[in-house]
Amino acid sequence: MIFELIVQQLVNGLTLGSTYALIALGYTMVYGIITLINFAHGEIYMVGAFVGLYLVTAMQWNLLAAMAGAMAFCMVMGIVIERVAYRPLRRSTRLSALISAIGVSIFLYSLMLLIRGAQPTRFPKIFPDRMLSLGVAEISLLQLFILAVSALLMIGLHYLVQKTRVGKAMRATSQDYDTAALMGIDVNQIISYTFAIGSSLAAAGGVLVGMYFNAVFPLMGYQAGLKAFAAAVLGGIGSIPGAMLGGVLLGVLEMLGVAIGLSSYRNAIAFTILILVLLIRPTGLMGRQIQRKV
Amino acid sequence: MLDVKDLEVSYGAIRALHGISFTVEEGEIVTLIGGNGAGKSTTLRTISGLLRPTRGRLLFRGQDLAGMPPHRIVAVGISQVPEGRRVFPLMTVLENLELGAYQRRDRTGINADLEGVFTKFPRLAERKNQLAGTLSGGEQQMLAMGRALMARPQLMLMDEPSMGLAPMLVKAIFETIVEINRQGTTILLVEQNARMALSIANRGYVLETGEVALAGPAKELASNPEVRRAYLGE
Ligand SMILES: Nc1ncnc2c1ncn2[C@@H]1O[C@H](COP(=O)(O)OP(=O)(O)OP(=O)(O)O)[C@@H](O)[C@H]1O
Ligand SMILES: [Mg+2]
């Protein structure tokens, strides 16, 4: 009985965690390249959820097309935000960029509040309620879909970052900005790509979570953003595999916490972990420890 | 080939270069020597576009480089081996070399140059798939040089390639510089090791606190009493 409950919560935790991972990737990639905590990232995720919802309901697009649409929309939004709000501050202090990011975050939140109001909108039911049996536990079609889409996106990202020319330029820029420029890399362009990719992953996460909790609302980005940030720190901020691991781990811990009766503290779990990581091991699980030989 | 005129560069309120002028002709090895903080790295970083001059001109084959972003400067044919090697520590040797050819699309030419680098530095071939951060200092210097060569530059800027290396290695590195030059690449070499630099250079400039203090053929500088006293330790 207990065992089955735990396995069931593991399934639920993996599902939730994979969405945290999608969002955490954007934080970690942007931080890796310009050492900025993009405070507006949670709001990009929220806007992505709204765009997906709009495409499914008002435009009658099918789910996959709507997700692609939301990703494309946020891709452009991410590029614009970087250009308008962060790039002009690149040479000023980290604090001014951070304040600018908070400003963008408040702006996007208020804008959606104005357009849609604070009340959650339900996501139309796309998957039938059927549960598939895994022996000791069950998984819904929606959960399966979330896991599959997240996995595909993360595999795609891994391929892009490890194997492609742009991916190599992204890694080089995050390791050594000036030297990347000396290689002939247009670092501004690479920063734009980074925002584009991170924002589109957040949009995908937004649509998935909107369906999972059957609610899309302006404040959704706030909490998810903080949790995904905690996940990125847990994995080691700046590390892409770290963000994936941190997200999944956080989701699982959260659901296990619920299983042992901590459900009223479930949001506190993420922040407790965040604080513990910062105190004990600020570089996180897979944080980089660059050593240069001279 | 490179014509630097009255170059002035500041870090905020601190002026690092007070209007320096020098030239590099096609096919030459020219060296800039000088002590700590003289402005050697600042000069190279400005040529590469990492710093903006506040005054002066930077002409490369008649084209003004001032205001061009670094990636455009690589495209016109200037690459740099930066001070302290600056290899990408978490990428493999091969990936580092490929990044050197980032602007190029000619796959066959890139592969040929890769072979050329591996012939020049067999150690790198053996460690092709090793992370660059795990190489020894000397190997990292070879990698930084190979990486700069992968851009197929007309002009190569080198910032203290001998720094921190054992005398044997220093000799090998300087021999490689001469070889690269013979194969057709013009070289602007920044060094604190004035003796070695002057022994392979055609001409030299002595930088002192952001100004050119002396200039001339390398042989003359090497026998100049002031240079001998201040930079050759005699
Ligand atoms: N990022 C910086 N900010 C402020 N001042 C700087 C900066 N980099 C260099 N400087 C100053 O500019 C002057 C020239 O420095 P530069 O690095 O060009 O010297 P260098 O000749 O390369 O010295 P070294 O042989 O020690 O490498 C020095 O006074 C240095 O303190
Ligand atoms: Mg220097």
Tab-separated table of N, CA and C in Angstrom, chain A residues 32-122:
chain	number	residue	atom	x	y	z
A	32	GLY	N	23.984	31.151	-17.666
A	32	GLY	CA	25.260	30.636	-18.143
A	32	GLY	C	25.939	31.585	-19.110
A	33	ILE	N	25.156	32.325	-19.861
A	33	ILE	CA	25.769	33.117	-20.917
A	33	ILE	C	25.967	34.586	-20.527
A	34	ILE	N	25.037	35.168	-19.765
A	34	ILE	CA	25.247	36.579	-19.376
A	34	ILE	C	25.137	36.802	-17.862
A	35	THR	N	25.219	35.719	-17.084
A	35	THR	CA	25.115	35.779	-15.610
A	35	THR	C	23.997	36.704	-15.142
A	36	LEU	N	22.836	36.549	-15.758
A	36	LEU	CA	21.669	37.312	-15.325
A	36	LEU	C	20.576	36.329	-14.920
A	37	ILE	N	19.954	36.555	-13.756
A	37	ILE	CA	18.750	35.802	-13.410
A	37	ILE	C	17.603	36.500	-14.128
A	38	ASN	N	17.065	35.865	-15.152
A	38	ASN	CA	16.004	36.475	-15.937
A	38	ASN	C	14.679	36.373	-15.178
A	39	PHE	N	14.426	37.376	-14.368
A	39	PHE	CA	13.246	37.334	-13.515
A	39	PHE	C	11.943	37.304	-14.299
A	40	ALA	N	12.000	37.678	-15.566
A	40	ALA	CA	10.783	37.678	-16.377
A	40	ALA	C	10.492	36.300	-16.964
A	41	HIS	N	11.355	35.333	-16.685
A	41	HIS	CA	11.216	34.029	-17.332
A	41	HIS	C	9.894	33.346	-16.973
A	42	GLY	N	9.499	33.435	-15.707
A	42	GLY	CA	8.222	32.849	-15.277
A	42	GLY	C	7.048	33.468	-16.031
A	43	GLU	N	7.148	34.747	-16.318
A	43	GLU	CA	6.060	35.417	-17.019
A	43	GLU	C	6.045	35.033	-18.499
A	44	ILE	N	7.209	34.728	-19.041
A	44	ILE	CA	7.243	34.241	-20.426
A	44	ILE	C	6.501	32.899	-20.496
A	45	TYR	N	6.748	32.074	-19.489
A	45	TYR	CA	6.058	30.790	-19.381
A	45	TYR	C	4.544	30.998	-19.303
A	46	MET	N	4.131	31.984	-18.500
A	46	MET	CA	2.700	32.280	-18.335
A	46	MET	C	2.100	32.758	-19.661
A	47	VAL	N	2.792	33.662	-20.339
A	47	VAL	CA	2.286	34.143	-21.629
A	47	VAL	C	2.190	32.975	-22.617
A	48	GLY	N	3.183	32.085	-22.579
A	48	GLY	CA	3.141	30.905	-23.449
A	48	GLY	C	1.888	30.078	-23.214
A	49	ALA	N	1.535	29.909	-21.939
A	49	ALA	CA	0.335	29.141	-21.620
A	49	ALA	C	-0.899	29.827	-22.210
A	50	PHE	N	-0.965	31.155	-22.080
A	50	PHE	CA	-2.121	31.888	-22.618
A	50	PHE	C	-2.175	31.801	-24.144
A	51	VAL	N	-1.023	31.923	-24.783
A	51	VAL	CA	-1.020	31.858	-26.249
A	51	VAL	C	-1.479	30.476	-26.708
A	52	GLY	N	-0.978	29.427	-26.042
A	52	GLY	CA	-1.403	28.072	-26.387
A	52	GLY	C	-2.905	27.896	-26.202
A	53	LEU	N	-3.380	28.394	-25.079
A	53	LEU	CA	-4.819	28.308	-24.781
A	53	LEU	C	-5.636	29.024	-25.862
A	54	TYR	N	-5.181	30.209	-26.224
A	54	TYR	CA	-5.879	31.002	-27.240
A	54	TYR	C	-5.915	30.260	-28.581
A	55	LEU	N	-4.794	29.677	-28.947
A	55	LEU	CA	-4.738	28.988	-30.246
A	55	LEU	C	-5.639	27.749	-30.251
A	56	VAL	N	-5.723	27.086	-29.103
A	56	VAL	CA	-6.569	25.890	-29.037
A	56	VAL	C	-8.048	26.266	-29.017
A	57	THR	N	-8.401	27.291	-28.255
A	57	THR	CA	-9.828	27.630	-28.113
A	57	THR	C	-10.297	28.543	-29.247
A	58	ALA	N	-9.739	29.747	-29.319
A	58	ALA	CA	-10.262	30.702	-30.298
A	58	ALA	C	-9.931	30.315	-31.736
A	59	MET	N	-8.736	29.755	-31.940
A	59	MET	CA	-8.317	29.471	-33.313
A	59	MET	C	-8.567	28.015	-33.711
A	60	GLN	N	-8.952	27.212	-32.728
A	60	GLN	CA	-9.261	25.807	-33.002
A	60	GLN	C	-8.081	25.010	-33.574
A	61	TRP	N	-6.863	25.425	-33.205
A	61	TRP	CA	-5.705	24.663	-33.667
A	61	TRP	C	-5.629	23.353	-32.895
A	62	ASN	N	-4.987	22.361	-33.494
A	62	ASN	CA	-4.778	21.154	-32.703
A	62	ASN	C	-3.638	21.391	-31.706
A	63	LEU	N	-3.546	20.514	-30.725
A	63	LEU	CA	-2.672	20.765	-29.588
A	63	LEU	C	-1.209	20.974	-29.987
A	64	LEU	N	-0.715	20.102	-30.852
A	64	LEU	CA	0.694	20.212	-31.204
A	64	LEU	C	0.974	21.509	-31.951
A	65	ALA	N	0.071	21.886	-32.840
A	65	ALA	CA	0.252	23.147	-33.573
A	65	ALA	C	0.188	24.318	-32.608
A	66	ALA	N	-0.719	24.248	-31.639
A	66	ALA	CA	-0.846	25.333	-30.670
A	66	ALA	C	0.415	25.453	-29.818
A	67	MET	N	0.986	24.297	-29.445
A	67	MET	CA	2.234	24.344	-28.680
A	67	MET	C	3.345	24.976	-29.499
A	68	ALA	N	3.418	24.563	-30.758
A	68	ALA	CA	4.438	25.144	-31.633
A	68	ALA	C	4.212	26.637	-31.784
A	69	GLY	N	2.965	27.039	-31.901
A	69	GLY	CA	2.646	28.462	-32.022
A	69	GLY	C	3.063	29.235	-30.781
A	70	ALA	N	2.749	28.672	-29.609
A	70	ALA	CA	3.111	29.331	-28.356
A	70	ALA	C	4.634	29.440	-28.240
A	71	MET	N	5.322	28.379	-28.649
A	71	MET	CA	6.793	28.397	-28.586
A	71	MET	C	7.355	29.464	-29.506
A	72	ALA	N	6.788	29.561	-30.710
A	72	ALA	CA	7.282	30.566	-31.662
A	72	ALA	C	7.021	31.974	-31.137
A	73	PHE	N	5.832	32.172	-30.580
A	73	PHE	CA	5.484	33.489	-30.045
A	73	PHE	C	6.476	33.896	-28.948
A	74	CYS	N	6.723	32.996	-28.016
A	74	CYS	CA	7.612	33.331	-26.904
A	74	CYS	C	9.073	33.451	-27.334
A	75	MET	N	9.421	32.712	-28.366
A	75	MET	CA	10.757	32.833	-28.934
A	75	MET	C	11.008	34.289	-29.321
A	76	VAL	N	10.064	34.844	-30.076
A	76	VAL	CA	10.191	36.238	-30.503
A	76	VAL	C	10.155	37.163	-29.288
A	77	MET	N	9.258	36.861	-28.349
A	77	MET	CA	9.144	37.707	-27.169
A	77	MET	C	10.455	37.708	-26.374
A	78	GLY	N	11.059	36.535	-26.238
A	78	GLY	CA	12.328	36.447	-25.514
A	78	GLY	C	13.410	37.297	-26.175
A	79	ILE	N	13.469	37.219	-27.506
A	79	ILE	CA	14.477	37.995	-28.235
A	79	ILE	C	14.241	39.490	-28.029
A	80	VAL	N	12.962	39.895	-28.108
A	80	VAL	CA	12.643	41.322	-27.960
A	80	VAL	C	12.972	41.802	-26.547
A	81	ILE	N	12.603	41.002	-25.540
A	81	ILE	CA	12.881	41.405	-24.152
A	81	ILE	C	14.383	41.624	-23.951
A	82	GLU	N	15.185	40.694	-24.466
A	82	GLU	CA	16.636	40.840	-24.295
A	82	GLU	C	17.123	42.120	-24.964
A	83	ARG	N	16.633	42.355	-26.182
A	83	ARG	CA	17.081	43.536	-26.923
A	83	ARG	C	16.710	44.830	-26.227
A	84	VAL	N	15.467	44.890	-25.742
A	84	VAL	CA	14.943	46.142	-25.208
A	84	VAL	C	15.361	46.349	-23.753
A	85	ALA	N	15.309	45.284	-22.957
A	85	ALA	CA	15.449	45.480	-21.510
A	85	ALA	C	16.825	45.116	-20.958
A	86	TYR	N	17.548	44.202	-21.628
A	86	TYR	CA	18.818	43.749	-21.042
A	86	TYR	C	20.046	44.234	-21.804
A	87	ARG	N	19.977	44.187	-23.134
A	87	ARG	CA	21.186	44.521	-23.893
A	87	ARG	C	21.708	45.925	-23.600
A	88	PRO	N	20.809	46.918	-23.506
A	88	PRO	CA	21.335	48.271	-23.226
A	88	PRO	C	22.053	48.349	-21.878
A	89	LEU	N	21.788	47.380	-21.002
A	89	LEU	CA	22.391	47.419	-19.658
A	89	LEU	C	23.560	46.451	-19.527
A	90	ARG	N	23.989	45.871	-20.647
A	90	ARG	CA	25.014	44.833	-20.593
A	90	ARG	C	26.271	45.312	-19.885
A	91	ARG	N	26.628	46.580	-20.080
A	91	ARG	CA	27.874	47.060	-19.492
A	91	ARG	C	27.681	47.762	-18.150
A	92	SER	N	26.441	47.801	-17.678
A	92	SER	CA	26.251	48.389	-16.351
A	92	SER	C	26.217	47.269	-15.315
A	93	THR	N	25.890	47.611	-14.073
A	93	THR	CA	25.998	46.612	-13.013
A	93	THR	C	24.947	45.518	-13.178
A	94	ARG	N	25.228	44.360	-12.577
A	94	ARG	CA	24.281	43.241	-12.586
A	94	ARG	C	22.956	43.679	-11.978
A	95	LEU	N	23.058	44.558	-10.962
A	95	LEU	CA	21.854	44.969	-10.247
A	95	LEU	C	20.891	45.704	-11.176
A	96	SER	N	21.391	46.570	-12.041
A	96	SER	CA	20.465	47.292	-12.917
A	96	SER	C	19.760	46.341	-13.879
A	97	ALA	N	20.484	45.347	-14.372
A	97	ALA	CA	19.849	44.375	-15.264
A	97	ALA	C	18.788	43.576	-14.514
A	98	LEU	N	19.118	43.245	-13.270
A	98	LEU	CA	18.172	42.477	-12.456
A	98	LEU	C	16.894	43.283	-12.213
A	99	ILE	N	17.059	44.561	-11.927
A	99	ILE	CA	15.889	45.420	-11.690
A	99	ILE	C	15.076	45.543	-12.977
A	100	SER	N	15.778	45.660	-14.098
A	100	SER	CA	15.088	45.714	-15.381
A	100	SER	C	14.292	44.433	-15.611
A	101	ALA	N	14.860	43.292	-15.231
A	101	ALA	CA	14.167	42.007	-15.399
A	101	ALA	C	12.914	41.962	-14.535
A	102	ILE	N	13.028	42.452	-13.306
A	102	ILE	CA	11.854	42.488	-12.427
A	102	ILE	C	10.786	43.391	-13.042
A	103	GLY	N	11.243	44.503	-13.651
A	103	GLY	CA	10.307	45.407	-14.318
A	103	GLY	C	9.556	44.711	-15.445
A	104	VAL	N	10.276	43.958	-16.273
A	104	VAL	CA	9.637	43.232	-17.376
A	104	VAL	C	8.632	42.233	-16.818
A	105	SER	N	9.026	41.571	-15.739
A	105	SER	CA	8.154	40.585	-15.118
A	105	SER	C	6.840	41.225	-14.659
A	106	ILE	N	6.930	42.341	-13.969
A	106	ILE	CA	5.726	43.032	-13.489
A	106	ILE	C	4.887	43.527	-14.669
A	107	PHE	N	5.569	44.011	-15.701
A	107	PHE	CA	4.864	44.504	-16.880
A	107	PHE	C	4.026	43.397	-17.533
A	108	LEU	N	4.649	42.243	-17.756
A	108	LEU	CA	3.934	41.157	-18.434
A	108	LEU	C	2.775	40.652	-17.582
A	109	TYR	N	3.035	40.542	-16.278
A	109	TYR	CA	1.979	40.083	-15.370
A	109	TYR	C	0.793	41.053	-15.399
A	110	SER	N	1.082	42.349	-15.292
A	110	SER	CA	0.009	43.343	-15.264
A	110	SER	C	-0.751	43.367	-16.587
A	111	LEU	N	0.000	43.206	-17.666
A	111	LEU	CA	-0.632	43.222	-18.989
A	111	LEU	C	-1.646	42.085	-19.113
A	112	MET	N	-1.258	40.893	-18.673
A	112	MET	CA	-2.169	39.763	-18.784
A	112	MET	C	-3.344	39.910	-17.822
A	113	LEU	N	-3.082	40.521	-16.672
A	113	LEU	CA	-4.153	40.783	-15.709
A	113	LEU	C	-5.188	41.703	-16.345
A	114	LEU	N	-4.690	42.686	-17.072
A	114	LEU	CA	-5.557	43.663	-17.743
A	114	LEU	C	-6.382	42.979	-18.831
A	115	ILE	N	-5.732	42.119	-19.600
A	115	ILE	CA	-6.421	41.496	-20.730
A	115	ILE	C	-7.379	40.400	-20.271
A	116	ARG	N	-6.899	39.550	-19.330
A	116	ARG	CA	-7.680	38.359	-18.994
A	116	ARG	C	-8.290	38.343	-17.599
A	117	GLY	N	-7.898	39.269	-16.744
A	117	GLY	CA	-8.387	39.221	-15.366
A	117	GLY	C	-7.653	38.148	-14.574
A	118	ALA	N	-7.846	38.144	-13.271
A	118	ALA	CA	-7.075	37.254	-12.402
A	118	ALA	C	-7.615	35.828	-12.366
A	119	GLN	N	-8.866	35.649	-12.743
A	119	GLN	CA	-9.486	34.325	-12.626
A	119	GLN	C	-8.832	33.318	-13.573
A	120	PRO	N	-8.612	32.092	-13.100
A	120	PRO	CA	-8.046	31.071	-13.975
A	120	PRO	C	-9.023	30.704	-15.101
A	121	THR	N	-8.463	30.453	-16.277
A	121	THR	CA	-9.257	29.937	-17.387
A	121	THR	C	-8.980	28.443	-17.469
A	122	ARG	N	-10.047	27.660	-17.709
A	122	ARG	CA	-9.848	26.215	-17.822
A	122	ARG	C	-9.301	25.884	-19.198
